CSV table of C-alpha atoms in Angstrom, one decimal:
chain,number,residue,atom,x,y,z
A,239,MET,CA,13.3,-9.9,44.5
A,240,ASN,CA,13.0,-10.7,40.7
A,241,HIS,CA,12.4,-7.6,38.7
A,242,ASP,CA,12.3,-9.5,35.4
A,243,HIS,CA,8.7,-9.4,34.3
A,244,SER,CA,9.1,-11.7,31.3
A,245,PRO,CA,7.4,-15.0,31.4
A,246,THR,CA,9.5,-18.1,31.8
A,247,GLY,CA,8.5,-21.7,31.6
A,248,GLY,CA,5.1,-22.1,33.3
A,249,GLU,CA,5.2,-18.6,34.8
A,250,LEU,CA,2.7,-16.6,32.8
A,251,SER,CA,0.7,-14.9,35.5
A,252,ASN,CA,-0.1,-11.4,34.5
A,253,TRP,CA,0.6,-12.3,30.9
A,254,VAL,CA,-2.0,-13.1,28.2
A,255,ARG,CA,-1.9,-14.9,24.9
A,256,VAL,CA,-2.2,-12.7,21.8
A,257,SER,CA,-5.3,-13.8,20.0
A,258,GLY,CA,-4.6,-15.4,16.6
A,259,SER,CA,-0.8,-15.7,17.3
A,260,GLU,CA,-0.8,-19.5,17.7
A,261,ARG,CA,1.6,-21.3,15.3
A,262,ALA,CA,2.3,-24.9,14.5
A,263,ALA,CA,5.4,-26.3,12.7
A,264,VAL,CA,5.1,-26.4,8.9
A,265,GLN,CA,3.7,-29.8,7.9
A,266,GLY,CA,6.5,-32.2,7.1
A,267,SER,CA,9.1,-30.3,9.1
A,268,ARG,CA,10.9,-31.3,12.3
A,269,LYS,CA,12.6,-29.2,15.0
A,270,ILE,CA,16.4,-29.6,14.8
A,271,GLY,CA,17.4,-27.3,17.7
A,272,PRO,CA,17.1,-23.9,19.2
A,273,ALA,CA,17.4,-20.8,17.0
A,274,ASP,CA,20.7,-18.9,17.3
A,275,PRO,CA,20.1,-16.7,20.3
A,276,ASN,CA,22.4,-13.9,18.8
A,277,GLU,CA,20.7,-13.8,15.4
A,278,GLN,CA,19.0,-10.5,14.6
A,279,MET,CA,15.4,-10.4,13.7
A,280,SER,CA,12.5,-7.9,13.2
A,281,VAL,CA,8.8,-8.2,14.0
A,282,THR,CA,6.0,-5.9,13.0
A,283,VAL,CA,3.6,-5.2,15.9
A,284,VAL,CA,0.1,-4.0,15.2
A,285,VAL,CA,-1.2,-1.5,17.7
A,286,ARG,CA,-4.9,-0.8,18.2
A,287,ARG,CA,-6.5,2.1,16.3
A,288,PRO,CA,-9.8,3.7,16.9
A,289,ALA,CA,-12.8,1.7,15.7
A,290,ALA,CA,-14.7,3.0,12.8
A,291,ASP,CA,-18.0,4.1,14.2
A,292,THR,CA,-21.3,4.7,12.4
A,293,ALA,CA,-20.5,8.4,11.9
A,294,VAL,CA,-17.3,7.6,10.1
A,295,THR,CA,-19.0,5.0,8.0
A,296,SER,CA,-21.8,7.4,6.9
A,297,MET,CA,-19.2,10.1,6.2
A,298,ILE,CA,-17.3,7.6,4.0
A,299,GLU,CA,-20.5,6.7,2.1
A,300,LYS,CA,-21.4,10.3,1.7
A,301,VAL,CA,-17.9,11.3,0.3
A,302,GLY,CA,-17.9,8.2,-1.9
A,303,ALA,CA,-21.1,9.4,-3.6
A,304,GLN,CA,-19.5,12.7,-4.5
A,305,PRO,CA,-17.6,13.3,-7.8
A,306,LEU,CA,-13.8,13.1,-7.3
A,307,SER,CA,-13.4,16.7,-8.2
A,308,GLU,CA,-15.6,17.7,-5.2
A,309,ARG,CA,-14.0,15.5,-2.6
A,310,ARG,CA,-11.7,16.9,0.1
A,311,HIS,CA,-9.0,14.4,1.0
A,312,LEU,CA,-7.3,14.1,4.4
A,313,THR,CA,-3.6,14.7,4.5
A,314,ARG,CA,-1.5,11.8,6.0
A,315,GLU,CA,-1.1,13.8,9.2
A,316,GLU,CA,-4.9,14.4,9.4
A,317,PHE,CA,-5.6,10.7,8.8
A,318,ALA,CA,-3.0,9.7,11.5
A,319,SER,CA,-4.4,12.2,14.0
A,320,THR,CA,-8.0,11.0,13.5
A,321,HIS,CA,-7.7,7.3,12.6
A,322,GLY,CA,-4.1,6.3,13.7
A,323,ALA,CA,-2.8,4.6,16.8
A,324,ASN,CA,-2.9,6.6,20.0
A,325,PRO,CA,0.5,8.1,20.8
A,326,ALA,CA,0.2,6.9,24.4
A,327,ASP,CA,-0.3,3.3,23.2
A,328,LEU,CA,2.8,3.6,20.9
A,329,SER,CA,4.7,4.9,23.9
A,330,LYS,CA,3.7,1.9,26.1
A,331,VAL,CA,4.9,-0.5,23.4
A,332,GLU,CA,8.1,1.4,22.9
A,333,LYS,CA,8.8,1.4,26.7
A,334,PHE,CA,8.1,-2.4,26.8
A,335,ALA,CA,10.5,-2.9,23.9
A,336,HIS,CA,13.3,-0.9,25.5
A,337,GLU,CA,12.8,-2.8,28.8
A,338,HIS,CA,13.4,-6.1,26.8
A,339,ASN,CA,16.4,-5.0,24.8
A,340,LEU,CA,14.5,-4.5,21.6
A,341,GLN,CA,14.8,-1.4,19.4
A,342,VAL,CA,12.0,0.4,17.7
A,343,LYS,CA,13.1,0.7,14.1
A,344,GLU,CA,9.9,2.2,12.6
A,345,VAL,CA,6.7,3.7,13.8
A,346,ASN,CA,3.7,4.3,11.5
A,347,ALA,CA,1.0,5.8,13.6
A,348,ALA,CA,-1.5,6.1,10.7
A,349,ALA,CA,-1.2,2.3,10.1
A,350,GLY,CA,-0.9,1.5,13.8
A,351,THR,CA,2.3,-0.5,13.3
A,352,MET,CA,5.7,-0.6,14.9
A,353,VAL,CA,8.8,-2.5,13.7
A,354,LEU,CA,10.8,-3.9,16.5
A,355,SER,CA,14.3,-5.5,16.1
A,356,GLY,CA,16.6,-7.3,18.4
A,357,THR,CA,18.1,-10.7,19.0
A,358,VAL,CA,16.3,-14.0,19.0
A,359,ALA,CA,17.1,-14.3,22.7
A,360,SER,CA,15.5,-10.9,23.4
A,361,PHE,CA,12.3,-11.6,21.4
A,362,SER,CA,12.0,-15.1,23.0
A,363,LYS,CA,12.2,-13.6,26.5
A,364,ALA,CA,10.0,-10.6,25.8
A,365,PHE,CA,7.1,-12.5,24.3
A,366,GLY,CA,7.3,-15.8,26.1
A,367,VAL,CA,8.1,-17.9,23.0
A,368,GLU,CA,10.7,-20.5,22.2
A,369,LEU,CA,12.2,-19.8,18.8
A,370,SER,CA,13.7,-22.9,17.2
A,371,THR,CA,15.2,-24.0,13.9
A,372,TYR,CA,13.1,-26.4,11.8
A,373,GLU,CA,14.0,-28.5,8.9
A,374,HIS,CA,11.7,-29.3,6.0
A,375,PRO,CA,12.7,-31.4,3.0
A,376,ASP,CA,12.6,-28.2,0.9
A,377,PHE,CA,13.9,-25.5,3.3
A,378,THR,CA,15.1,-24.7,6.8
A,379,TYR,CA,13.4,-22.0,8.9
A,380,ARG,CA,13.2,-20.3,12.3
A,381,GLY,CA,9.9,-20.6,13.9
A,382,ARG,CA,7.9,-21.3,17.0
A,383,ILE,CA,4.9,-23.3,18.1
A,384,GLY,CA,2.2,-22.0,20.4
A,385,HIS,CA,1.1,-18.4,21.2
A,386,VAL,CA,2.9,-15.1,21.6
A,387,HIS,CA,2.4,-13.7,25.2
A,388,ILE,CA,2.3,-10.1,26.3
A,389,PRO,CA,1.9,-8.5,29.7
A,390,ASP,CA,-1.8,-7.9,30.6
A,391,TYR,CA,-1.3,-4.1,30.6
A,392,LEU,CA,-0.6,-4.3,26.8
A,393,ALA,CA,-3.6,-6.7,26.1
A,394,ASP,CA,-5.8,-3.9,24.8
A,395,THR,CA,-3.0,-2.2,23.0
A,396,ILE,CA,-1.2,-4.9,20.9
A,397,GLN,CA,-3.6,-6.5,18.4
A,398,SER,CA,-1.3,-8.8,16.5
A,399,PHE,CA,2.2,-9.5,15.1
């Protein structure tokens, strides 16, 4: 039985494309080969945060109309608690990262971001992408074409990269 839940080749069942993640090669560049699988890299993952509802919008408008001296400002902790990413969502992404040999280097619950690091090989396998080296007349870069993929159980949790 295969316990590896990463997508390979055409096997993307139970995996979904991350909306807005599609990339194309830089115009005028050409693929010269695979990226070094042992090269270290980092990626910032954006995790969902609560949507601003009409009550929050009206509160912002009300506070905005007050003189600065009369406003009460939220602490970073209060903001993160009210408007930040859900700790359970952050834990799900952290678990996924560890299962795919990626390290969580930074978590910003208030901003809803996590910085993951690992090798090109680990990222390629974890997100169903093929990272390659491209050559342009002015520079060389590591990139990919197509979409990033994530397991469907993270589809409502991860918003972008």
